[in-house]
């Protein structure tokens, strides 16, 4: 369950980053409210994961899921663009996240 909590925490981090963008600087109340709800949910799942997972492993995976997910959301939802060098570093980030998972005892 710990890994499920951590993955859900990361996915809700992506959710709140999308809704924050849609909130137009917190001027759209519906999306601003969803942002706060997503933040609370993300932190809640992270807290559950941290009950049985070391902080030094959980936090970088949580932020990594959020970072990669937000980049993909920017590309797919907001039609943002990134260059080849940025793609290279995104791939390195994903490799690092997989390495953290493989090397962990959890």
C-alpha atoms as a PDB file:
ATOM      1  CA  UNK A   1       0.000   0.000   0.000  1.00  0.00           C
ATOM      2  CA  UNK A   2       2.900   2.359   0.671  1.00  0.00           C
ATOM      3  CA  UNK A   3       3.856   2.594  -2.999  1.00  0.00           C
ATOM      4  CA  UNK A   4       0.229   3.076  -3.995  1.00  0.00           C
ATOM      5  CA  UNK A   5      -0.025   5.978  -1.541  1.00  0.00           C
ATOM      6  CA  UNK A   6       3.147   7.495  -2.932  1.00  0.00           C
ATOM      7  CA  UNK A   7       2.015   7.166  -6.546  1.00  0.00           C
ATOM      8  CA  UNK A   8      -1.373   8.678  -5.696  1.00  0.00           C
ATOM      9  CA  UNK A   9       0.386  11.537  -3.899  1.00  0.00           C
ATOM     10  CA  UNK A  10       2.432  12.211  -7.041  1.00  0.00           C
ATOM     11  CA  UNK A  11      -0.611  12.041  -9.310  1.00  0.00           C
ATOM     12  CA  UNK A  12      -2.488  14.491  -7.118  1.00  0.00           C
ATOM     13  CA  UNK A  13       0.549  16.771  -7.300  1.00  0.00           C
ATOM     14  CA  UNK A  14       0.118  16.753 -11.077  1.00  0.00           C
ATOM     15  CA  UNK A  15      -3.610  17.409 -10.599  1.00  0.00           C
ATOM     16  CA  UNK A  16      -3.070  20.472  -8.442  1.00  0.00           C
ATOM     17  CA  UNK A  17      -0.416  21.879 -10.761  1.00  0.00           C
ATOM     18  CA  UNK A  18      -2.863  21.622 -13.672  1.00  0.00           C
ATOM     19  CA  UNK A  19      -5.698  23.206 -11.721  1.00  0.00           C
ATOM     20  CA  UNK A  20      -3.392  25.958 -10.475  1.00  0.00           C
ATOM     21  CA  UNK A  21      -2.557  26.827 -14.078  1.00  0.00           C
ATOM     22  CA  UNK A  22      -6.265  26.788 -14.929  1.00  0.00           C
ATOM     23  CA  UNK A  23      -7.039  29.021 -11.941  1.00  0.00           C
ATOM     24  CA  UNK A  24      -5.408  31.966 -13.751  1.00  0.00           C
ATOM     25  CA  UNK A  25      -3.487  33.115 -10.680  1.00  0.00           C
ATOM     26  CA  UNK A  26      -6.270  32.022  -8.323  1.00  0.00           C
ATOM     27  CA  UNK A  27      -8.789  34.295 -10.011  1.00  0.00           C
ATOM     28  CA  UNK A  28     -10.980  31.376 -11.138  1.00  0.00           C
ATOM     29  CA  UNK A  29     -12.547  30.200  -7.883  1.00  0.00           C
ATOM     30  CA  UNK A  30     -13.553  26.745  -9.167  1.00  0.00           C
ATOM     31  CA  UNK A  31     -10.000  25.861 -10.205  1.00  0.00           C
ATOM     32  CA  UNK A  32      -8.475  27.575  -7.167  1.00  0.00           C
ATOM     33  CA  UNK A  33     -10.658  25.393  -4.940  1.00  0.00           C
ATOM     34  CA  UNK A  34      -9.642  22.273  -6.847  1.00  0.00           C
ATOM     35  CA  UNK A  35      -5.988  23.297  -6.431  1.00  0.00           C
ATOM     36  CA  UNK A  36      -6.335  23.459  -2.646  1.00  0.00           C
ATOM     37  CA  UNK A  37      -8.210  20.147  -2.593  1.00  0.00           C
ATOM     38  CA  UNK A  38      -5.503  18.544  -4.732  1.00  0.00           C
ATOM     39  CA  UNK A  39      -2.758  19.909  -2.466  1.00  0.00           C
ATOM     40  CA  UNK A  40      -4.412  18.543   0.652  1.00  0.00           C
ATOM     41  CA  UNK A  41      -5.015  15.163  -0.979  1.00  0.00           C
ATOM     42  CA  UNK A  42      -1.449  14.971  -2.287  1.00  0.00           C
ATOM     43  CA  UNK A  43       0.018  15.814   1.112  1.00  0.00           C
ATOM     44  CA  UNK A  44      -2.352  13.347   2.772  1.00  0.00           C
ATOM     45  CA  UNK A  45      -1.224  10.454   0.588  1.00  0.00           C
ATOM     46  CA  UNK A  46       2.413  11.499   1.039  1.00  0.00           C
ATOM     47  CA  UNK A  47       1.914  11.468   4.816  1.00  0.00           C
ATOM     48  CA  UNK A  48       0.484   7.951   4.614  1.00  0.00           C
ATOM     49  CA  UNK A  49       3.455   6.784   2.538  1.00  0.00           C
ATOM     50  CA  UNK A  50       5.900   8.364   4.989  1.00  0.00           C
ATOM     51  CA  UNK A  51       4.554   6.199   7.818  1.00  0.00           C
ATOM     52  CA  UNK A  52       6.549   3.272   6.472  1.00  0.00           C
ATOM     53  CA  UNK A  53       8.917   4.757   3.868  1.00  0.00           C
ATOM     54  CA  UNK A  54      12.064   6.813   4.469  1.00  0.00           C
ATOM     55  CA  UNK A  55      11.723  10.519   3.698  1.00  0.00           C
ATOM     56  CA  UNK A  56      14.904  10.451   1.606  1.00  0.00           C
ATOM     57  CA  UNK A  57      13.268   7.991  -0.782  1.00  0.00           C
ATOM     58  CA  UNK A  58       9.629   9.118  -0.703  1.00  0.00           C
ATOM     59  CA  UNK A  59      10.159  12.834  -1.256  1.00  0.00           C
ATOM     60  CA  UNK A  60      12.255  12.642  -4.442  1.00  0.00           C
ATOM     61  CA  UNK A  61       9.886  10.081  -5.957  1.00  0.00           C
ATOM     62  CA  UNK A  62       6.858  12.222  -5.066  1.00  0.00           C
ATOM     63  CA  UNK A  63       8.396  15.338  -6.575  1.00  0.00           C
ATOM     64  CA  UNK A  64       9.686  13.377  -9.567  1.00  0.00           C
ATOM     65  CA  UNK A  65       6.236  12.026 -10.378  1.00  0.00           C
ATOM     66  CA  UNK A  66       4.896  15.548 -10.034  1.00  0.00           C
ATOM     67  CA  UNK A  67       7.627  17.058 -12.195  1.00  0.00           C
ATOM     68  CA  UNK A  68       7.405  14.551 -15.037  1.00  0.00           C
ATOM     69  CA  UNK A  69       3.611  14.484 -14.879  1.00  0.00           C
ATOM     70  CA  UNK A  70       3.410  18.278 -14.953  1.00  0.00           C
ATOM     71  CA  UNK A  71       5.750  18.432 -17.926  1.00  0.00           C
ATOM     72  CA  UNK A  72       3.586  15.912 -19.780  1.00  0.00           C
ATOM     73  CA  UNK A  73       0.438  17.836 -18.813  1.00  0.00           C
ATOM     74  CA  UNK A  74       2.011  21.026 -20.125  1.00  0.00           C
ATOM     75  CA  UNK A  75       2.720  19.305 -23.418  1.00  0.00           C
ATOM     76  CA  UNK A  76      -0.601  17.507 -23.808  1.00  0.00           C
ATOM     77  CA  UNK A  77      -3.095  19.889 -22.227  1.00  0.00           C
ATOM     78  CA  UNK A  78      -1.522  23.327 -22.621  1.00  0.00           C
ATOM     79  CA  UNK A  79       0.389  22.621 -25.868  1.00  0.00           C
ATOM     80  CA  UNK A  80       3.681  23.818 -24.408  1.00  0.00           C
ATOM     81  CA  UNK A  81       6.900  22.849 -26.128  1.00  0.00           C
ATOM     82  CA  UNK A  82      10.294  21.734 -24.869  1.00  0.00           C
ATOM     83  CA  UNK A  83      13.599  21.259 -26.654  1.00  0.00           C
ATOM     84  CA  UNK A  84      15.688  18.136 -27.136  1.00  0.00           C
ATOM     85  CA  UNK A  85      18.058  18.880 -24.275  1.00  0.00           C
ATOM     86  CA  UNK A  86      15.117  19.193 -21.902  1.00  0.00           C
ATOM     87  CA  UNK A  87      13.827  15.798 -23.083  1.00  0.00           C
ATOM     88  CA  UNK A  88      17.265  14.361 -22.303  1.00  0.00           C
ATOM     89  CA  UNK A  89      17.080  15.594 -18.715  1.00  0.00           C
ATOM     90  CA  UNK A  90      13.502  14.384 -18.317  1.00  0.00           C
ATOM     91  CA  UNK A  91      14.669  10.923 -19.349  1.00  0.00           C
ATOM     92  CA  UNK A  92      17.505  11.141 -16.821  1.00  0.00           C
ATOM     93  CA  UNK A  93      14.977  12.067 -14.145  1.00  0.00           C
ATOM     94  CA  UNK A  94      12.807   9.057 -14.977  1.00  0.00           C
ATOM     95  CA  UNK A  95      15.884   6.801 -14.911  1.00  0.00           C
ATOM     96  CA  UNK A  96      16.821   8.238 -11.511  1.00  0.00           C
ATOM     97  CA  UNK A  97      13.325   7.566 -10.153  1.00  0.00           C
ATOM     98  CA  UNK A  98      13.444   3.982 -11.390  1.00  0.00           C
ATOM     99  CA  UNK A  99      16.912   3.622  -9.845  1.00  0.00           C
ATOM    100  CA  UNK A 100      15.654   4.862  -6.486  1.00  0.00           C
ATOM    101  CA  UNK A 101      12.813   2.327  -6.595  1.00  0.00           C
ATOM    102  CA  UNK A 102      15.074  -0.561  -7.653  1.00  0.00           C
ATOM    103  CA  UNK A 103      17.716   0.216  -5.052  1.00  0.00           C
ATOM    104  CA  UNK A 104      15.249   0.652  -2.193  1.00  0.00           C
ATOM    105  CA  UNK A 105      14.265  -2.051   0.223  1.00  0.00           C
ATOM    106  CA  UNK A 106      10.597  -0.974   0.191  1.00  0.00           C
END
